[in-house]
mmCIF file of C-alpha atoms and ligand atoms in Angstrom:
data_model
loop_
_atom_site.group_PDB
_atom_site.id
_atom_site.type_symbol
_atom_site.label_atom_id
_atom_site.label_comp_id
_atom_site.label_asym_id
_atom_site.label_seq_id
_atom_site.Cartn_x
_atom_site.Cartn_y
_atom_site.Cartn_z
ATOM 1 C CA UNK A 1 36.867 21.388 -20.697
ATOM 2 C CA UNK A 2 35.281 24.215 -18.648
ATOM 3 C CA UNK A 3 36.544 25.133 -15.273
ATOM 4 C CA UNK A 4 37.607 22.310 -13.110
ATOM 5 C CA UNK A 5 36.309 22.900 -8.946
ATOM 6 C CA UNK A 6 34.965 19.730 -7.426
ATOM 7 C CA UNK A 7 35.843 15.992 -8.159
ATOM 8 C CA UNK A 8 33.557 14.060 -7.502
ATOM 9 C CA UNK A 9 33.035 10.737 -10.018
ATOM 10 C CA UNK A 10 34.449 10.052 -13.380
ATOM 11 C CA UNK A 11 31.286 10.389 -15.025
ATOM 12 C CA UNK A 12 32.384 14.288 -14.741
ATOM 13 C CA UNK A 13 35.299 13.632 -17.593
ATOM 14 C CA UNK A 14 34.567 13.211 -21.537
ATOM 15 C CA UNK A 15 36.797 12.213 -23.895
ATOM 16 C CA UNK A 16 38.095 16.025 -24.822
ATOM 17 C CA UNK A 17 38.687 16.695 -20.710
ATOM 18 C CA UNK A 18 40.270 13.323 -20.258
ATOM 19 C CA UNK A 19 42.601 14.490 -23.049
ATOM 20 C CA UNK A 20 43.257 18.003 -21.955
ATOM 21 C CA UNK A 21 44.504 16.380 -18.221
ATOM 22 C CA UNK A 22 46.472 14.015 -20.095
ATOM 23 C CA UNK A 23 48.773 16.531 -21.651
ATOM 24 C CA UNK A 24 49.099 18.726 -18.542
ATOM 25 C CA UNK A 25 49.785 15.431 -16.510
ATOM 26 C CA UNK A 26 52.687 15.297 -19.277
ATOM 27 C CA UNK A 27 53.829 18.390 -18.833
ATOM 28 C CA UNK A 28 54.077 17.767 -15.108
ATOM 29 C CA UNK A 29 56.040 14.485 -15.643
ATOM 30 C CA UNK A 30 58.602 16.283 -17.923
ATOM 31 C CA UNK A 31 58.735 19.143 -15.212
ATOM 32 C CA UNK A 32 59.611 16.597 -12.436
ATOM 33 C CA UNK A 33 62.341 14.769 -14.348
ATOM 34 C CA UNK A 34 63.866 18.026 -15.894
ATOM 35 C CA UNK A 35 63.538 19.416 -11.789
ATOM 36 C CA UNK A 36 65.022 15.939 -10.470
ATOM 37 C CA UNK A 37 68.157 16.536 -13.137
ATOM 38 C CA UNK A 38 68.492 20.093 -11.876
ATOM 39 C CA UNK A 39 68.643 18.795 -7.835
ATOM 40 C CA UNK A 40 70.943 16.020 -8.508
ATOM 41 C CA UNK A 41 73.540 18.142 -10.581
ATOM 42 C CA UNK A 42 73.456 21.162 -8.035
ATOM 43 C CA UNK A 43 74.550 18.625 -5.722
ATOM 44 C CA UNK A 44 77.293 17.429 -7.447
ATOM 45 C CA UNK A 45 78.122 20.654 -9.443
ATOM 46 C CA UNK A 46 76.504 24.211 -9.488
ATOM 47 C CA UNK A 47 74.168 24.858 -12.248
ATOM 48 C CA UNK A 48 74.834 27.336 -14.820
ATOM 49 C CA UNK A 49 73.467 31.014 -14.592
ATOM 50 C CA UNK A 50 71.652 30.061 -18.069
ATOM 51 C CA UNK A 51 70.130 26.781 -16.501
ATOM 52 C CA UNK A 52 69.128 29.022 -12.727
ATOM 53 C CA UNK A 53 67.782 31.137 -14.733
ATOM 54 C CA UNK A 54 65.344 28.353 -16.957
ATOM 55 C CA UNK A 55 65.083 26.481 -13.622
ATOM 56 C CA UNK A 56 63.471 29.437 -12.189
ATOM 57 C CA UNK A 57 61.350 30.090 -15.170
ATOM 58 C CA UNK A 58 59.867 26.710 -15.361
ATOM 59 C CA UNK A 59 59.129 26.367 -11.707
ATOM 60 C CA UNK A 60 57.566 29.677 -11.414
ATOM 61 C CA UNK A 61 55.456 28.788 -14.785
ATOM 62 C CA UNK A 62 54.723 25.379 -12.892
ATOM 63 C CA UNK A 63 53.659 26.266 -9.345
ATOM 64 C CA UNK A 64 51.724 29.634 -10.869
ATOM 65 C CA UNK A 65 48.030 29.620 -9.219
ATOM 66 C CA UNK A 66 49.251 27.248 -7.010
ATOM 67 C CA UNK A 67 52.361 28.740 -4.524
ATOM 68 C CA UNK A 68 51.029 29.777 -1.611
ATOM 69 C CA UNK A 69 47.275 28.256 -1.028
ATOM 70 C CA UNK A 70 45.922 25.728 1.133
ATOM 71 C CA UNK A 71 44.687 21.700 0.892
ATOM 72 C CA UNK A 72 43.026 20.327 3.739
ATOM 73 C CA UNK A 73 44.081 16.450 3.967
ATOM 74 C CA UNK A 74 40.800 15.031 5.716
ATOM 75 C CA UNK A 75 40.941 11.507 5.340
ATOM 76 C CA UNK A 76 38.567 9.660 7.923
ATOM 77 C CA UNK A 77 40.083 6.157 6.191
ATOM 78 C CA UNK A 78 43.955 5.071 6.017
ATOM 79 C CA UNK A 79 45.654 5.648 3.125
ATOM 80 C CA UNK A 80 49.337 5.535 2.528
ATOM 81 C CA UNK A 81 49.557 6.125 -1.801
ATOM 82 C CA UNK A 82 46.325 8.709 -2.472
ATOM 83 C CA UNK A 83 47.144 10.962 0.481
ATOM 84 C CA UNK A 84 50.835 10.899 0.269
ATOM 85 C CA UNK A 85 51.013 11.769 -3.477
ATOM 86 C CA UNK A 86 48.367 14.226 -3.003
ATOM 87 C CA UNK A 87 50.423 16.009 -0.189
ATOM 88 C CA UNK A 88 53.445 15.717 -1.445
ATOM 89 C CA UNK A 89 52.021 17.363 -5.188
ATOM 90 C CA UNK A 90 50.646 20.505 -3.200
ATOM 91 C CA UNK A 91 54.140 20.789 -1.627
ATOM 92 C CA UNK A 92 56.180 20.288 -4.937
ATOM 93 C CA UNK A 93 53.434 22.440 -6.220
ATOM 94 C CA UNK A 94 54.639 25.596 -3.539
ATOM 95 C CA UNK A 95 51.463 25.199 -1.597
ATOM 96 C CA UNK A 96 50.822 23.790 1.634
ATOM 97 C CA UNK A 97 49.503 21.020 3.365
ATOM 98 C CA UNK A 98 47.607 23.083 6.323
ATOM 99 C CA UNK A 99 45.079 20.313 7.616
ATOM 100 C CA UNK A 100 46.126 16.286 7.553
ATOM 101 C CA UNK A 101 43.914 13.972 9.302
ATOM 102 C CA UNK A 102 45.194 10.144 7.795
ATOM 103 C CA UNK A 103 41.991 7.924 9.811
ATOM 104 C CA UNK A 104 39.145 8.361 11.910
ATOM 105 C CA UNK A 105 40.684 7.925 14.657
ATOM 106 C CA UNK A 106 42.348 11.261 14.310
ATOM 107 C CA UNK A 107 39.091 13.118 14.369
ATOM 108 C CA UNK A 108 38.116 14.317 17.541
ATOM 109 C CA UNK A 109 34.713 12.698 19.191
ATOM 110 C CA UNK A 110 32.402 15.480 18.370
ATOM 111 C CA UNK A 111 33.575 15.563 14.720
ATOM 112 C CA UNK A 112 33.255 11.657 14.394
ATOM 113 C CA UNK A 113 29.892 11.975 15.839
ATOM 114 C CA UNK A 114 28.695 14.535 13.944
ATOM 115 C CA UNK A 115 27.676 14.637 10.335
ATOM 116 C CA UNK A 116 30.366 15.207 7.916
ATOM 117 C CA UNK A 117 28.118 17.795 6.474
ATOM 118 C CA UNK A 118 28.958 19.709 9.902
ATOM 119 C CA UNK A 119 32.731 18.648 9.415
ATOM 120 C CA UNK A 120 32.744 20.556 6.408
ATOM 121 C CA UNK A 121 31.013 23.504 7.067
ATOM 122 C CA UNK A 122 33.238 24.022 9.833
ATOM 123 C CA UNK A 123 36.762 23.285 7.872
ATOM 124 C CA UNK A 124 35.591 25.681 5.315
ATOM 125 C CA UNK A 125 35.842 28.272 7.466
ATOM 126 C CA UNK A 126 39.584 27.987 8.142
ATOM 127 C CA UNK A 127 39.809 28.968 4.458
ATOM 128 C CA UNK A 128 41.182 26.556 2.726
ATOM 129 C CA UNK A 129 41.187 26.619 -1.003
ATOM 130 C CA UNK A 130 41.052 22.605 -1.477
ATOM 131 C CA UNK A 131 39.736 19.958 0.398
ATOM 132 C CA UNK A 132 40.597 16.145 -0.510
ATOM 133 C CA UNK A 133 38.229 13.994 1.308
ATOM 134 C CA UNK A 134 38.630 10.452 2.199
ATOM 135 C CA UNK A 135 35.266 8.638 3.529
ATOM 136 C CA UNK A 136 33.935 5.030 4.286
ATOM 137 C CA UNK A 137 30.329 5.946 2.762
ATOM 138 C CA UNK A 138 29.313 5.656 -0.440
ATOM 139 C CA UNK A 139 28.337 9.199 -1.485
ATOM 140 C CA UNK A 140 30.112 11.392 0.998
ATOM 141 C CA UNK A 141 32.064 13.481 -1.701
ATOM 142 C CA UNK A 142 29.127 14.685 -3.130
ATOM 143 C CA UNK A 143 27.691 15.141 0.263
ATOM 144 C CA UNK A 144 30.455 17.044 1.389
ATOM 145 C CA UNK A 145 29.892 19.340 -1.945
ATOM 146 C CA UNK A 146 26.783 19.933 -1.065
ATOM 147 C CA UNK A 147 27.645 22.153 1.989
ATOM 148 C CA UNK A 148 30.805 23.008 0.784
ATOM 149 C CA UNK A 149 30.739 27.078 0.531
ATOM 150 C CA UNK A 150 32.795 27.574 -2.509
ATOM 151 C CA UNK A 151 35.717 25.091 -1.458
ATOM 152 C CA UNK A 152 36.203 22.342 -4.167
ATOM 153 C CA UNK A 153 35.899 19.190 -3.178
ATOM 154 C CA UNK A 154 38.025 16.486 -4.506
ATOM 155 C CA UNK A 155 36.887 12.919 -3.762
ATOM 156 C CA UNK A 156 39.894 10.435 -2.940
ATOM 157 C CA UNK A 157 37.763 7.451 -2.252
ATOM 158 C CA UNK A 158 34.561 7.354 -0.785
ATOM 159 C CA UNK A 159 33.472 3.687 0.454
ATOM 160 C CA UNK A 160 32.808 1.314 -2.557
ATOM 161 C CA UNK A 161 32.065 4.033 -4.811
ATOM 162 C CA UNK A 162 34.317 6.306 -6.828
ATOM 163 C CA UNK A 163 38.350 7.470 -6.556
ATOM 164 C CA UNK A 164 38.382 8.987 -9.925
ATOM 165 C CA UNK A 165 41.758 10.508 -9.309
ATOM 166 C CA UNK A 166 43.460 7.292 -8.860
ATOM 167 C CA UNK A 167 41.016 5.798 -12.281
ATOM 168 C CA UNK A 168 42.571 8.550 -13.932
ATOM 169 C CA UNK A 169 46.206 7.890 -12.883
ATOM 170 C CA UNK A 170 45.324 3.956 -14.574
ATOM 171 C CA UNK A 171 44.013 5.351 -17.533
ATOM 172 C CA UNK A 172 47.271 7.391 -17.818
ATOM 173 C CA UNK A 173 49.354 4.712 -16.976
ATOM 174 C CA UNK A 174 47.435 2.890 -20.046
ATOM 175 C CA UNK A 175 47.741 5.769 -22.500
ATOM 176 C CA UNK A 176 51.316 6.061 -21.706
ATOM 177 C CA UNK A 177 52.473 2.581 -21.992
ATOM 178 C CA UNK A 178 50.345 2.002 -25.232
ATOM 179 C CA UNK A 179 50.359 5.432 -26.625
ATOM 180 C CA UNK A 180 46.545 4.805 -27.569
ATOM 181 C CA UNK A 181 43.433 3.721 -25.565
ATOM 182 C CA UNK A 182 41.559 3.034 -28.291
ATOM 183 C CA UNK A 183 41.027 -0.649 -29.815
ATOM 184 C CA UNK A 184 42.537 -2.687 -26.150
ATOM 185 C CA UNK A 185 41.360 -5.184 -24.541
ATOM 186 C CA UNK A 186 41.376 -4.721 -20.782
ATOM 187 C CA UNK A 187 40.095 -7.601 -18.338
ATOM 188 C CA UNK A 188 39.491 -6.810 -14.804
ATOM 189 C CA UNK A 189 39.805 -9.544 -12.263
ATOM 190 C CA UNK A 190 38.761 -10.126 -8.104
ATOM 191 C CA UNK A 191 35.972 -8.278 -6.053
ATOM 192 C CA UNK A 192 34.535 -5.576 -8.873
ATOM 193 C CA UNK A 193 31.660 -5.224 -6.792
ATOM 194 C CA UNK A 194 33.897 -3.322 -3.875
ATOM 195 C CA UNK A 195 36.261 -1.980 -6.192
ATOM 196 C CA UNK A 196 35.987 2.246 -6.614
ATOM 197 C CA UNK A 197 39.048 1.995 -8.272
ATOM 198 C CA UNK A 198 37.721 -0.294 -11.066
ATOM 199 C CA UNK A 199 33.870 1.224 -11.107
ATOM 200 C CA UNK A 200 35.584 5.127 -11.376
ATOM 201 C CA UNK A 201 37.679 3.365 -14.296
ATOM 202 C CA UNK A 202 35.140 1.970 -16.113
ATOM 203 C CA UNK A 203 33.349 4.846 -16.225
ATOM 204 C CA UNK A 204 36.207 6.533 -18.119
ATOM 205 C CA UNK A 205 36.993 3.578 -20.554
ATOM 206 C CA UNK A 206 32.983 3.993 -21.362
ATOM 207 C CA UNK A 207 34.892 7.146 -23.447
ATOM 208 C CA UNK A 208 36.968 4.758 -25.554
ATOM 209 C CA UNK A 209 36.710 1.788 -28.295
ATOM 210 C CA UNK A 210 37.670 -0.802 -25.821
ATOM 211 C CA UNK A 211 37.094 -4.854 -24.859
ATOM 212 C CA UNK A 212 36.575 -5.394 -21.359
ATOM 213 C CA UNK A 213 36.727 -8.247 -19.439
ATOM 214 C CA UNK A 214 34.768 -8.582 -16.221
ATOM 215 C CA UNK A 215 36.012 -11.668 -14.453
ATOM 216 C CA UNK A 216 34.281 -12.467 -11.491
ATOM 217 C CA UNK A 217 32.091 -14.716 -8.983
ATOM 218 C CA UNK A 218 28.330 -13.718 -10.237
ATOM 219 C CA UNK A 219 27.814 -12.080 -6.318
ATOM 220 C CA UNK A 220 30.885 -10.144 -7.375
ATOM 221 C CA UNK A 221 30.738 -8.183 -10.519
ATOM 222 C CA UNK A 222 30.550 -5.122 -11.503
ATOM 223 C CA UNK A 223 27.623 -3.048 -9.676
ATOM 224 C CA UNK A 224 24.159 -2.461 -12.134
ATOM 225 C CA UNK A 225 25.090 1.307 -12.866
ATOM 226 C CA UNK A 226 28.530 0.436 -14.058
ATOM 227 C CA UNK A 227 27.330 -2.338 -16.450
ATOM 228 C CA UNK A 228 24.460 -0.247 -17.726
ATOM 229 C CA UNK A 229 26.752 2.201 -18.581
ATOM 230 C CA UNK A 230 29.525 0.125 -20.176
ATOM 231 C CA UNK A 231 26.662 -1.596 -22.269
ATOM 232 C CA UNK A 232 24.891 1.564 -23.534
ATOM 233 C CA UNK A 233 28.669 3.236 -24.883
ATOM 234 C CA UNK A 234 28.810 2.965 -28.443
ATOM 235 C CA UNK A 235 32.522 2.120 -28.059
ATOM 236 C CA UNK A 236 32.707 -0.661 -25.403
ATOM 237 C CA UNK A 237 32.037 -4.154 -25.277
ATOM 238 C CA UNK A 238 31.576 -5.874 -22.236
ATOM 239 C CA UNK A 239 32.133 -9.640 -21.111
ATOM 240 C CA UNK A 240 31.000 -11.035 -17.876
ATOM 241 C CA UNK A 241 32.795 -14.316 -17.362
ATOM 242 C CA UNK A 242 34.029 -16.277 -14.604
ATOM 243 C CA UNK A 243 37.298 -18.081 -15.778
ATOM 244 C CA UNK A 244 40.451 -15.896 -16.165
ATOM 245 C CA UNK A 245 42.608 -19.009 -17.715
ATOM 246 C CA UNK A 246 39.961 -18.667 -20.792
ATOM 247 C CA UNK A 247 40.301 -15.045 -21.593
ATOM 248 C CA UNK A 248 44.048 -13.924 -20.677
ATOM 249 C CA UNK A 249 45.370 -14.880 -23.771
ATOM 250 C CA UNK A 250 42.885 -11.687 -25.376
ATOM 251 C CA UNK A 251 43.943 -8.933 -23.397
ATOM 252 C CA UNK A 252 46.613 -6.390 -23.280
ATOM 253 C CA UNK A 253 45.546 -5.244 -19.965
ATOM 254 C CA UNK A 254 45.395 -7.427 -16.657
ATOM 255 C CA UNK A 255 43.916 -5.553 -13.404
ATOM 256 C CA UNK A 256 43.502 -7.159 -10.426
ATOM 257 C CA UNK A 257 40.992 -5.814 -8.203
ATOM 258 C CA UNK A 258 41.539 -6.027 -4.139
ATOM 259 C CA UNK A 259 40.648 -8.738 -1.946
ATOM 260 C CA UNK A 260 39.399 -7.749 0.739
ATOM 261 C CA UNK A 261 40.141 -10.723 3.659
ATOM 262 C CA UNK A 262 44.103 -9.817 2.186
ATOM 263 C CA UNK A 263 43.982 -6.309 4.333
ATOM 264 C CA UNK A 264 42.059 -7.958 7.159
ATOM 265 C CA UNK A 265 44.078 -11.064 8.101
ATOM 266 C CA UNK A 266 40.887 -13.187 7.975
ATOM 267 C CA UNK A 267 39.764 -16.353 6.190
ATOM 268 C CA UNK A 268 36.902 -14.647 4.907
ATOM 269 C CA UNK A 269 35.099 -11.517 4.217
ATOM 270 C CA UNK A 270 31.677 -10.437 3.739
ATOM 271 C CA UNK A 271 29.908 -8.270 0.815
ATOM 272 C CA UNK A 272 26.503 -7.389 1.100
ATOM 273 C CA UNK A 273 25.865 -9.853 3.666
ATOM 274 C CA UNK A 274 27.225 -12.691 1.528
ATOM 275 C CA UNK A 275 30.017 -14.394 2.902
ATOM 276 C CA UNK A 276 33.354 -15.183 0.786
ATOM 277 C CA UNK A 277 36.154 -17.815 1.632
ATOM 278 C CA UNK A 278 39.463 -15.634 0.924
ATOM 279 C CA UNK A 279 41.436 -18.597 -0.042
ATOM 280 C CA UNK A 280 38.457 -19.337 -2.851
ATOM 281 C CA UNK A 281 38.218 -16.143 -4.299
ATOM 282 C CA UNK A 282 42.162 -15.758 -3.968
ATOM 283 C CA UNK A 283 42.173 -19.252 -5.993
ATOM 284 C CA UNK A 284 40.286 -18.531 -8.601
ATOM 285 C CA UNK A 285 40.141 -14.498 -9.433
ATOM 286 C CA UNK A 286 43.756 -13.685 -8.707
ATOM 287 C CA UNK A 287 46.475 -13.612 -11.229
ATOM 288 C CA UNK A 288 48.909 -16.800 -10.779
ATOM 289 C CA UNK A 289 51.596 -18.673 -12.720
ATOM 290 C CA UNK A 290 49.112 -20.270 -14.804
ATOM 291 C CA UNK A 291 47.747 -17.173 -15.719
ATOM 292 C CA UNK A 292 51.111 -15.474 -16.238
ATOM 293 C CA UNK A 293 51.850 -18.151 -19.143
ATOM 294 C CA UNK A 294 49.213 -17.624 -21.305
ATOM 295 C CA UNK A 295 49.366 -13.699 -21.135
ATOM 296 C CA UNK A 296 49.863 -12.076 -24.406
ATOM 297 C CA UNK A 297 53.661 -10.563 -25.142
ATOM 298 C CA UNK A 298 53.351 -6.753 -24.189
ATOM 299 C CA UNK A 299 50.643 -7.436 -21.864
ATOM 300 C CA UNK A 300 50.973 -5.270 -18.561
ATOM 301 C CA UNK A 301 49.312 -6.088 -14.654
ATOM 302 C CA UNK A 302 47.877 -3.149 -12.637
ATOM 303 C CA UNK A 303 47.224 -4.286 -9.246
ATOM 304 C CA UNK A 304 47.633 -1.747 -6.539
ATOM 305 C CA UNK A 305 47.513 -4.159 -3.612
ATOM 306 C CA UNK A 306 50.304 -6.112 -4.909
ATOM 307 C CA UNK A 307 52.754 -7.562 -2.514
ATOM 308 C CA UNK A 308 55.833 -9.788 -3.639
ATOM 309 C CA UNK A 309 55.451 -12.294 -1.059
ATOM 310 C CA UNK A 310 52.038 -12.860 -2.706
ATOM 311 C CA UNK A 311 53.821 -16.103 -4.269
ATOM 312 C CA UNK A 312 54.409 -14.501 -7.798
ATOM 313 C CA UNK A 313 57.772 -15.017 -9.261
ATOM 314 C CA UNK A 314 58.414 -10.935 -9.480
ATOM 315 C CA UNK A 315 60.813 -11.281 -13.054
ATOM 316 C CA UNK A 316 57.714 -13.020 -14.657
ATOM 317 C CA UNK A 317 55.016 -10.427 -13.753
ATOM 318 C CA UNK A 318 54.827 -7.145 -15.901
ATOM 319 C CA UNK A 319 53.692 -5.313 -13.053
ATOM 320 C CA UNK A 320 53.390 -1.525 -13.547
ATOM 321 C CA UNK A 321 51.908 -0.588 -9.966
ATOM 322 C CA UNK A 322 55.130 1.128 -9.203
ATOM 323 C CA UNK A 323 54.087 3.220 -12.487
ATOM 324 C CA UNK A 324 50.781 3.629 -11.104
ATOM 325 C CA UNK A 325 51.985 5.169 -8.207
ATOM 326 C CA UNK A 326 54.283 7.758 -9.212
ATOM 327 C CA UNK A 327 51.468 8.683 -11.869
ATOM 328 C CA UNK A 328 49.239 8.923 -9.330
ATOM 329 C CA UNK A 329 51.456 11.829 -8.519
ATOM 330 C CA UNK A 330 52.013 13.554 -11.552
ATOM 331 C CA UNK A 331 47.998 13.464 -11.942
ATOM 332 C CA UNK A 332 47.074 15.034 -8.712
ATOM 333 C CA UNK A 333 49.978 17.638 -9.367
ATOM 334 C CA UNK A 334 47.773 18.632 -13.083
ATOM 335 C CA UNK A 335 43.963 18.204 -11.023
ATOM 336 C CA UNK A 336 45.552 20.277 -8.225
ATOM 337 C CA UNK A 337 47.155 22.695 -10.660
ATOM 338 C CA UNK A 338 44.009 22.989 -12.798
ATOM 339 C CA UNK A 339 41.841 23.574 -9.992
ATOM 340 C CA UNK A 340 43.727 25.590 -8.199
ATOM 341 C CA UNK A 341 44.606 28.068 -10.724
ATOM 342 C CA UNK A 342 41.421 29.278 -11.827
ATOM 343 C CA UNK A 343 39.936 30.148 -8.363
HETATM 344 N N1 CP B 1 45.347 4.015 -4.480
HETATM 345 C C1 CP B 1 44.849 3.900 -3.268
HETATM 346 O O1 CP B 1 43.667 4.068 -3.041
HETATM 347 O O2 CP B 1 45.767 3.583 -2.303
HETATM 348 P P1 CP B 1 45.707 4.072 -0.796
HETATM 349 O O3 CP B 1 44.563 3.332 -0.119
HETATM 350 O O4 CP B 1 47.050 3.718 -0.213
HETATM 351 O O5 CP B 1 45.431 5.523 -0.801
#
């Protein structure tokens, strides 16, 4: 892979670049647990002058281009896993958190009135070296790139489009738990439509030999682009079908997209002008006990919205969002690192 500056989509990240993150998100995982080992015996003993002394090697070789330069935090929508883990990986990392704005609401009148083109300009001259941008609209990463002098851009969800960082934290969480990509079967279940989680992730299975499953209500697939490019990969084959019960007993991989009237509170929720009865969609397109029996042994569920008073009996479920999450971490510490280092 070249030189990694902005992040923008997943389209950005072949096969080879996909790989390369992988094994620097692994050496970032064994670097935390090795580091967490080292904190939790200096509190109970002190550490040997041989282990100080590789302690300080491997976090010096570890927060290298990193230690000492600046993220901006601008997220003009909530978010409590995406911005956390990406603050908390520039602080592990020795670098600092200058700028955190966590919702609109945060952003003063002029700045939520102007265009974020004008946002931008005007953070980038506060030098920062990274900004990681939050946005309800559809295209406001690249926007921001656009007018960004110099400062990467990294893209941590921007409306119904893209959050590759978190697609690539799933596709991790895959690799890991299966040790290959190649030759699963992955079905993807709920609102696909809405889902940047599940369109930035299909854009990087398109790189792989995989099944997928798209389960969903017809006004709720997977957007055109997505399904053009799943078809046209040599690798993939895709199935479009409406009933989960039929098709859970193929796949190794269960993800359950978001639905939406779940955040809201309400009874139902609206896509593209087309109205949707929660309970309905909730009914059909989310995982239950029925579904749960006929999953194959080995079989894991990614759902990031998942909440245990959602009726599921927790012991039955292999859920893995808790993996998800602190991979989500480890990731962002290897995109922040990578970026980071060579500017
Ligand atoms: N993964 C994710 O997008 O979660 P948050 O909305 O909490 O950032």
């Amino acid at each position: 892979m070249g030189k990694l500056h902005h992040i923008i989509e997943a389209q950005q990240f072949d096969r080879r670049a996909l790989q390369e993150i992988f094994l620097s998100v692994d050496k970032m995982a064994d670097w935390m647990v090795q580091e967490d080992m080292w904190m939790k015996k200096e509190a109970q003993v002190s550490l040997s002058a041989e282990e100080k002394k590789e302690r300080q090697r491997s976090r010096l070789e570890m927060q290298r281009g990193v230690k000492g330069k600046r993220m901006f935090s601008v997220f003009y929508q909530s978010s409590t896993r995406t911005r956390a883990s990406f603050e908390t990986a520039m602080k592990i990392l020795g670098g600092e958190v200058a700028v955190s704005f966590s919702s609109e609401q945060e952003f003063s009148n002029t700045a939520r009135k102007k265009a974020l083109e004008d946002t931008v300009r005007g953070l980038g001259l506060l030098f920062p070296h990274v900004i990681v941008l939050r946005h309800p609209h559809a295209g406001a990463a690249e926007r921001a790139k656009e007018v960004s002098s110099g400062v990467p851009i990294i893209n941590a969800g921007d409306g119904p489009n893209q959050h590759p960082t978190q697609a690539i934290a799933d596709l991790y969480t895959i690799r890991n738990l299966f040790k290959q990509i190649d030759g699963l079967s992955i079905a993807f279940v709920g609102n696909l439509f809405s889902s940047r989680e599940i369109r930035s992730l299909c854009y990087l299975l398109a790189e792989y030999d995989v099944d997928i499953y798209a389960v969903s209500p017809d006004m709720l697939k997977l957007r055109q682009d997505v399904r053009d490019c799943l078809n046209k990969a040599a690798g993939v084959r895709l199935f479009e079908v409406d009933n989960l019960e039929e098709i859970v007993g193929k796949v190794k991989v269960l993800y359950q997209a978001r639905i939406p009237g779940k955040a809201s509170g309400g009874d139902t929720f609206v896509v593209e002008d087309q109205m949707f009865s929660y309970r309905e969609i909730k009914k059909r397109y989310t995982i239950n006990d029925q579904v749960l029996k006929k999953l194959l042994k080995g079989s894991i569920v990614m759902d990031l919205s998942f909440r245990p008073e959602d009726s599921l009996d927790l012991k039955n479920v292999p859920l893995v969002c808790y993996t998800q999450i602190q991979n989500g971490l480890f990731v962002r510490m290897a995109l922040l690192k990578m970026i980071l280092d060579s500017i």
